[in-house]
Coordinates of N, CA, C and O in Angstrom, one line a residue:
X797 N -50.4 44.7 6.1 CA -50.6 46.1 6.3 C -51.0 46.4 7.7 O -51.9 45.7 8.1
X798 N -50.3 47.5 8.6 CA -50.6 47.6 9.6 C -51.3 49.0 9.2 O -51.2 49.7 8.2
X799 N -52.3 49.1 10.7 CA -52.7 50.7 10.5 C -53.0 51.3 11.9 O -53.8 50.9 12.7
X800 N -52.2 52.5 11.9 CA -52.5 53.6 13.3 C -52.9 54.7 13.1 O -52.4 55.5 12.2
X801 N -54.1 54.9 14.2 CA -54.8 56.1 13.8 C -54.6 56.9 14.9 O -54.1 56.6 16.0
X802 N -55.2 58.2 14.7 CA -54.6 59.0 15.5 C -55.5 60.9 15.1 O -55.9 61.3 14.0
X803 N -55.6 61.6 16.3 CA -56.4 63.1 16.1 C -57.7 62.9 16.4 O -58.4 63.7 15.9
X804 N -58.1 62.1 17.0 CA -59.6 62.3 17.7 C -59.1 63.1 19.1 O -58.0 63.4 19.4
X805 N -60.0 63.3 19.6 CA -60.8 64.2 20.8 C -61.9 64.9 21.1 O -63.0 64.5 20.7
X806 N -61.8 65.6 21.6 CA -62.9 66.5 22.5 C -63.4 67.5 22.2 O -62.9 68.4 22.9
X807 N -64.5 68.0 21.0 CA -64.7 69.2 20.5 C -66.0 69.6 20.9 O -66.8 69.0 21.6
X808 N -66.2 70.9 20.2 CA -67.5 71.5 20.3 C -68.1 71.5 18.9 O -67.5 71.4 17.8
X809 N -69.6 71.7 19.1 CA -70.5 71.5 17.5 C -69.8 72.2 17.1 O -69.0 72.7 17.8
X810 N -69.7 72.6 15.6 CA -69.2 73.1 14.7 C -67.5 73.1 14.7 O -66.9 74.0 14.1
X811 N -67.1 72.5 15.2 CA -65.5 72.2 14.9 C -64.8 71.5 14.3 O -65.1 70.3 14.5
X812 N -63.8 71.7 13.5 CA -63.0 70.3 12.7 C -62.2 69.6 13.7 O -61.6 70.0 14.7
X813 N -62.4 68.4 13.2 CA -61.0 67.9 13.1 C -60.7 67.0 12.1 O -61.6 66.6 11.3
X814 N -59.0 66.4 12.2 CA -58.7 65.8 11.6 C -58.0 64.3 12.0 O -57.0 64.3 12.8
X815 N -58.5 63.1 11.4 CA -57.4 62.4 11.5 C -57.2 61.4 11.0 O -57.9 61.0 10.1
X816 N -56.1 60.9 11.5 CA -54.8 60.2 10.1 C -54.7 59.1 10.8 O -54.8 58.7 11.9
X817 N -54.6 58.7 9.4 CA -54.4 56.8 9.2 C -53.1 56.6 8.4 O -52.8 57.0 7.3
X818 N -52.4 56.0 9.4 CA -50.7 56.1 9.2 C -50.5 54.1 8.7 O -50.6 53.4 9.7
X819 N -50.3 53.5 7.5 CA -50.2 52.7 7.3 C -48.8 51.8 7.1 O -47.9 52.6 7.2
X820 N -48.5 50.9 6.9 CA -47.1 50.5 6.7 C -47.4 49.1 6.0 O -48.4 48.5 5.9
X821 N -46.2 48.7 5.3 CA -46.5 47.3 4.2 C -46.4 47.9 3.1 O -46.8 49.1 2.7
X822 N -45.5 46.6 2.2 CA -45.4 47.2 0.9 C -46.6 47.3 -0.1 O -46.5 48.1 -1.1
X823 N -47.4 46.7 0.0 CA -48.2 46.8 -0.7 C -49.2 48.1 -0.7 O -49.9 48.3 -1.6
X824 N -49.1 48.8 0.5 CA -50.0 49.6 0.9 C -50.8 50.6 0.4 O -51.9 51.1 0.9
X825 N -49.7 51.3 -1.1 CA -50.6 51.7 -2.1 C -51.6 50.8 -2.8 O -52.4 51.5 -3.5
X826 N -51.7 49.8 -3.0 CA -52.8 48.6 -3.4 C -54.5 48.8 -3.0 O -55.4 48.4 -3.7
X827 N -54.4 49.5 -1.6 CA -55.5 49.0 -0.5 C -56.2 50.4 -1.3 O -55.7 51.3 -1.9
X828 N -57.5 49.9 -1.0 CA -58.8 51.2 -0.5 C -58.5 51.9 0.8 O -57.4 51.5 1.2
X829 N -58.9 52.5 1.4 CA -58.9 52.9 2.8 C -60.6 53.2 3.1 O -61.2 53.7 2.2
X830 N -61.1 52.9 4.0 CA -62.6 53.1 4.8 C -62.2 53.3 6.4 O -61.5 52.8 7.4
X831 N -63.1 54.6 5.8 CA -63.4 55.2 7.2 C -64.9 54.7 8.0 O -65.9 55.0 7.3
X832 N -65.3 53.9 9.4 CA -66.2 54.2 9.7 C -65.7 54.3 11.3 O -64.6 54.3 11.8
X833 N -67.2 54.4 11.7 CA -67.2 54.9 13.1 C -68.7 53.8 13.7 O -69.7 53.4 13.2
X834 N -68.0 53.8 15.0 CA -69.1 53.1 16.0 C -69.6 53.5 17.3 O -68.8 53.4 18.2
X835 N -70.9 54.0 17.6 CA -71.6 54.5 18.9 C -71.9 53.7 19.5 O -72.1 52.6 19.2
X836 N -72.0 54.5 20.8 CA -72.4 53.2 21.4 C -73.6 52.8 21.9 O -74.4 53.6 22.4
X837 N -74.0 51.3 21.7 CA -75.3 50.9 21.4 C -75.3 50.6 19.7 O -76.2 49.8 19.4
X838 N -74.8 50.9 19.0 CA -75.2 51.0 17.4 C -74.0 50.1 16.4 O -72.8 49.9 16.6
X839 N -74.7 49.7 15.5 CA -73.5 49.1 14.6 C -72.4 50.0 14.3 O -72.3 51.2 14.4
X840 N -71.6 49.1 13.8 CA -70.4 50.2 12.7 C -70.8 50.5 11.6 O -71.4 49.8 10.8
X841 N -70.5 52.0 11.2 CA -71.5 52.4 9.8 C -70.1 53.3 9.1 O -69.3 54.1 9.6
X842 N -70.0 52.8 8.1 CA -69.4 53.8 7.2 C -69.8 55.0 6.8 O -70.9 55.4 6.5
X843 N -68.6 55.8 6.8 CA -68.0 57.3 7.0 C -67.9 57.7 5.7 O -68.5 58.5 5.0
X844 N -66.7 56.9 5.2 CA -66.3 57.7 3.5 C -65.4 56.6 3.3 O -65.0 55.7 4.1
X845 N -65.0 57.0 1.9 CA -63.6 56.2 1.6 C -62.5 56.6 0.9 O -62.4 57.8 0.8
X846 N -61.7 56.1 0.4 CA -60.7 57.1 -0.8 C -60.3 55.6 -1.4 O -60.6 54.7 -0.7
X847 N -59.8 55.4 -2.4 CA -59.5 55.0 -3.4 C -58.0 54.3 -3.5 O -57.3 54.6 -2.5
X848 N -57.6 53.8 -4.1 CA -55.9 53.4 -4.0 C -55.2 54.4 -4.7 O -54.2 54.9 -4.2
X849 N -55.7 54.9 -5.8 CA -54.9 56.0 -6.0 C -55.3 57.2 -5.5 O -54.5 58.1 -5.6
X850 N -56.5 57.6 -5.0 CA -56.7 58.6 -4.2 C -57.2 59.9 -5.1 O -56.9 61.1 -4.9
X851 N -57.9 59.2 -6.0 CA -58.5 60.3 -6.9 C -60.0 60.0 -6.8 O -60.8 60.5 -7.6
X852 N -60.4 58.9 -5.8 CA -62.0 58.8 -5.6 C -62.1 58.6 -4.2 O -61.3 58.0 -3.5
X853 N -63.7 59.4 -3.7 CA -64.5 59.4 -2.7 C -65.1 59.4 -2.6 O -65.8 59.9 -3.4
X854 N -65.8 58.8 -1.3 CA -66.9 58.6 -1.5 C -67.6 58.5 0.0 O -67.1 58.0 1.0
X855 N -68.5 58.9 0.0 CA -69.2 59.5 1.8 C -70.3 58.9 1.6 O -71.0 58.6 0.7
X856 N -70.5 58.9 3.7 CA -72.3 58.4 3.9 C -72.6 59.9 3.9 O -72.0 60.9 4.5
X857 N -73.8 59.8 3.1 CA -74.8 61.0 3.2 C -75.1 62.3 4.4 O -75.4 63.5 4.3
X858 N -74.9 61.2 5.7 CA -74.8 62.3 7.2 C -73.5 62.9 6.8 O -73.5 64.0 7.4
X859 N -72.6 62.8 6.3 CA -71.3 63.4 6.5 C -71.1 64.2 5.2 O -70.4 65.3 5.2
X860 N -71.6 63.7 3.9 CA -71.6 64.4 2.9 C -71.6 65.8 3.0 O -72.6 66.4 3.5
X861 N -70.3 66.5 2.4 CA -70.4 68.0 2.4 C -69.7 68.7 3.6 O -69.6 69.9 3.9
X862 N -69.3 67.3 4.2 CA -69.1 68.0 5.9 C -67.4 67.5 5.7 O -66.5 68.3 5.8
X863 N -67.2 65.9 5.5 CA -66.1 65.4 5.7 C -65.5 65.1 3.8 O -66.0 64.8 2.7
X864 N -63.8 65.4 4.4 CA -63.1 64.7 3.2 C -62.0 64.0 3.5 O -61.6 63.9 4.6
X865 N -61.5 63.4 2.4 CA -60.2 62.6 2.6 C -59.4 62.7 1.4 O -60.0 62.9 0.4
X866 N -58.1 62.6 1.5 CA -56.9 62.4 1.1 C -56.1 61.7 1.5 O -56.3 61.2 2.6
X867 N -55.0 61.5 0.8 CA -53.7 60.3 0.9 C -52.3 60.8 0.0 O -52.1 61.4 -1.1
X868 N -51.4 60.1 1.1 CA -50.2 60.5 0.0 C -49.6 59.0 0.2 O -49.5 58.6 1.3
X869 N -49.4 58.5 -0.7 CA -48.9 57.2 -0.8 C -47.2 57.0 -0.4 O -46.5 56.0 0.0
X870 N -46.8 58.5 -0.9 CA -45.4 57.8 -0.8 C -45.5 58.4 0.8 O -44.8 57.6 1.5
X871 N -45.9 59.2 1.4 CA -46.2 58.9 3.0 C -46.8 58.0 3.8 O -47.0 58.1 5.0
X872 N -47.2 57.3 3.2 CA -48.2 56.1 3.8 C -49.1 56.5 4.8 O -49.2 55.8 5.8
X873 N -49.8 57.5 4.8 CA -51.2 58.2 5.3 C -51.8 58.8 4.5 O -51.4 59.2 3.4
X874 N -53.2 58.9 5.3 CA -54.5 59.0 5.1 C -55.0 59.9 6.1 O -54.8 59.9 7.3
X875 N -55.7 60.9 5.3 CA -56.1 62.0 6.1 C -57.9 62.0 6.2 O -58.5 62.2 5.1
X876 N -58.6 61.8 7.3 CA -60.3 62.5 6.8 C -60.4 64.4 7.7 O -60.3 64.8 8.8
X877 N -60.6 64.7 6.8 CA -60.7 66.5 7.6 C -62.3 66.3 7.7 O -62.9 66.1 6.7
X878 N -62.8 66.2 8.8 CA -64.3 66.7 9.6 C -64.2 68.2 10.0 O -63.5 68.9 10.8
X879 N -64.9 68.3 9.2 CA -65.3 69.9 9.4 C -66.9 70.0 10.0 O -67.7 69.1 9.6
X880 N -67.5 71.0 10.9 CA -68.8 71.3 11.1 C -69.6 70.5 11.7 O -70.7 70.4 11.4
X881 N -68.9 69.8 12.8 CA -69.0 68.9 13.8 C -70.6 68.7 14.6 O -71.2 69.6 15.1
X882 N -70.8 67.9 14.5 CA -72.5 67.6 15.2 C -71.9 66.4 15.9 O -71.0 65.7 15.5
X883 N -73.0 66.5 17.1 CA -72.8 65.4 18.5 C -73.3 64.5 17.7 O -72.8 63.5 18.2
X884 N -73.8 64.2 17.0 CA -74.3 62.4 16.0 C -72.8 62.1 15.6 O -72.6 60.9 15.7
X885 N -71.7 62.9 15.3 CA -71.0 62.3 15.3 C -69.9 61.7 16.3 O -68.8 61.1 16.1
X886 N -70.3 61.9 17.2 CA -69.5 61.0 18.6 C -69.5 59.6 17.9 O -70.4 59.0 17.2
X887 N -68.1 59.1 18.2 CA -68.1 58.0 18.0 C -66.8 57.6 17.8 O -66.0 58.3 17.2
X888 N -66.5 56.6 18.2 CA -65.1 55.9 17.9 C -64.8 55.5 16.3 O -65.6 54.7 15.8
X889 N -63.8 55.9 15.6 CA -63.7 56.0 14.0 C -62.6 55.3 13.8 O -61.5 55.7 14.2
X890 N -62.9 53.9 13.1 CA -61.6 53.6 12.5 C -61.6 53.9 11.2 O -62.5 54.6 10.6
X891 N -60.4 53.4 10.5 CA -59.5 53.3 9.4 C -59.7 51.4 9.3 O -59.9 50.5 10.0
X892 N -59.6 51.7 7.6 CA -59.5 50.1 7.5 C -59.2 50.0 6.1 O -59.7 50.8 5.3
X893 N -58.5 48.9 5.7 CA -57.9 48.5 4.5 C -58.4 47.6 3.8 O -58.4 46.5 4.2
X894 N -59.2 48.0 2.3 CA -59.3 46.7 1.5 C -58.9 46.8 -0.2 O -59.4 47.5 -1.2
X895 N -58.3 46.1 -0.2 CA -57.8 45.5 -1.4 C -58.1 45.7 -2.6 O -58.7 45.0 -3.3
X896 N -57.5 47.1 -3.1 CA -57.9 47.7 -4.4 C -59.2 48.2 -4.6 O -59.2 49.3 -5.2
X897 N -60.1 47.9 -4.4 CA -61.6 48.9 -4.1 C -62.7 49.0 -2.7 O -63.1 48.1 -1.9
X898 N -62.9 50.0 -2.7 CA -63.3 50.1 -1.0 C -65.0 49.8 -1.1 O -65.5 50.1 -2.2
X899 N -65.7 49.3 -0.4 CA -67.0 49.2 -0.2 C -67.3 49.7 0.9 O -66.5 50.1 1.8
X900 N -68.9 49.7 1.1 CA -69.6 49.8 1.9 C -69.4 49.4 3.5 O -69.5 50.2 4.5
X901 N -69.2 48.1 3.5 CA -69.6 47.0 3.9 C -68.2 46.6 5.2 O -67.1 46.3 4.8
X902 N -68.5 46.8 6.7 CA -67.1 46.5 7.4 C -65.9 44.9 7.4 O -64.7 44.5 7.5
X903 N -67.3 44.3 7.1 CA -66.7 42.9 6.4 C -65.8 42.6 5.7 O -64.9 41.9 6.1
X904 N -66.0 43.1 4.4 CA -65.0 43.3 3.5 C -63.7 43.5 3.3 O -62.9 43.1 2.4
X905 N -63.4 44.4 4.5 CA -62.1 45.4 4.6 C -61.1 44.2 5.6 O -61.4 43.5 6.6
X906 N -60.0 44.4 5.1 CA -58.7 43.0 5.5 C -58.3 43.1 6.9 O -58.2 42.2 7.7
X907 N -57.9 44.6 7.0 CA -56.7 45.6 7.8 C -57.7 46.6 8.9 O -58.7 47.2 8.4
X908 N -57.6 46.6 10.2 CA -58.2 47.6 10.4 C -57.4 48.3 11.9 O -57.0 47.7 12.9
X909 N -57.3 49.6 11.6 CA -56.6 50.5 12.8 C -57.5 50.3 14.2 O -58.6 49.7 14.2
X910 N -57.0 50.8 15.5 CA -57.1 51.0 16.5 C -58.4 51.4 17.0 O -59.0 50.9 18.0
X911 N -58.6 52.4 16.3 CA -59.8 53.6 16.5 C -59.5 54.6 17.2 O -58.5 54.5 18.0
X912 N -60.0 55.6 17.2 CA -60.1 56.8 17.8 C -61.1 57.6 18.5 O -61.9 57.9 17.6
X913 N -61.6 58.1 19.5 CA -62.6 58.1 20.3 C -62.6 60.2 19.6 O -61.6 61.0 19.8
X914 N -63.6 60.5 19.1 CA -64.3 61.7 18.6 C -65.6 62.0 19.5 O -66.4 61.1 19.2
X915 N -65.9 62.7 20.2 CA -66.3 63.4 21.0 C -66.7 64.7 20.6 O -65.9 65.6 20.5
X916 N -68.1 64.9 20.3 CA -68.7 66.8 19.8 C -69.9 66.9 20.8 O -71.0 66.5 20.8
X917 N -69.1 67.9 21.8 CA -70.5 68.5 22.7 C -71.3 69.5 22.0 O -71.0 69.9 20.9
X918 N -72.8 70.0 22.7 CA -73.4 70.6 21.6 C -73.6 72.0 22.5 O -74.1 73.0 22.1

């Protein structure tokens, strides 16, 4: 499973964005998808997740209410919409793949995208 991500940038507080986790491999409806993000100075902390079939999610508490995700499998992407943007969330965000149920935990996960550098002035 490869994965490229892509729609970070340069916003202001309270702005969305969105971005997508573009996968490839056949198996790729199989996988969980996890989202986290990393500052700098600070570990990698999980963001949210979606599910293989994409009818569960699940968020860290800072983001709860703020961010969502979706997937279309027969497109092989993954979408998180951040909505209502705070400078805590600066941080470079990957995408990452694991194997029929997603966890917490960056360990866990098989596959992991590029990252994306997200940026919220205040």
């Amino acid at each position: 499973v490869q994965l490229v991500e892509s729609g970070g940038g340069s916003v202001q507080a309270g702005d969305s964005l969105t971005l997508s986790c573009a996968g490839s491999g056949r198996t790729w409806g199989s996988y969980a998808i996890g989202w986290f993000r990393q500052a700098p100075g600070k570990e990698r902390e999980f963001v949210g997740s979606i599910s293989w079939t994409g009818d569960s999610t699940d968020f860290a508490d800072a983001v709860k209410g703020r961010f969502t995700a979706s997937r279309d499998n027969a497109k092989e992407i993954v979408r998180l919409q951040m909505n209502n943007l705070k400078p805590d969330d600066t941080a470079v965000y990957y995408c990452a793949a694991k194997y029929y149920k997603a966890t917490h935990f960056p360990d866990e996960y098989d596959y992991w995208g590029q990252g994306t550098q997200v940026t919220v002035s205040s």
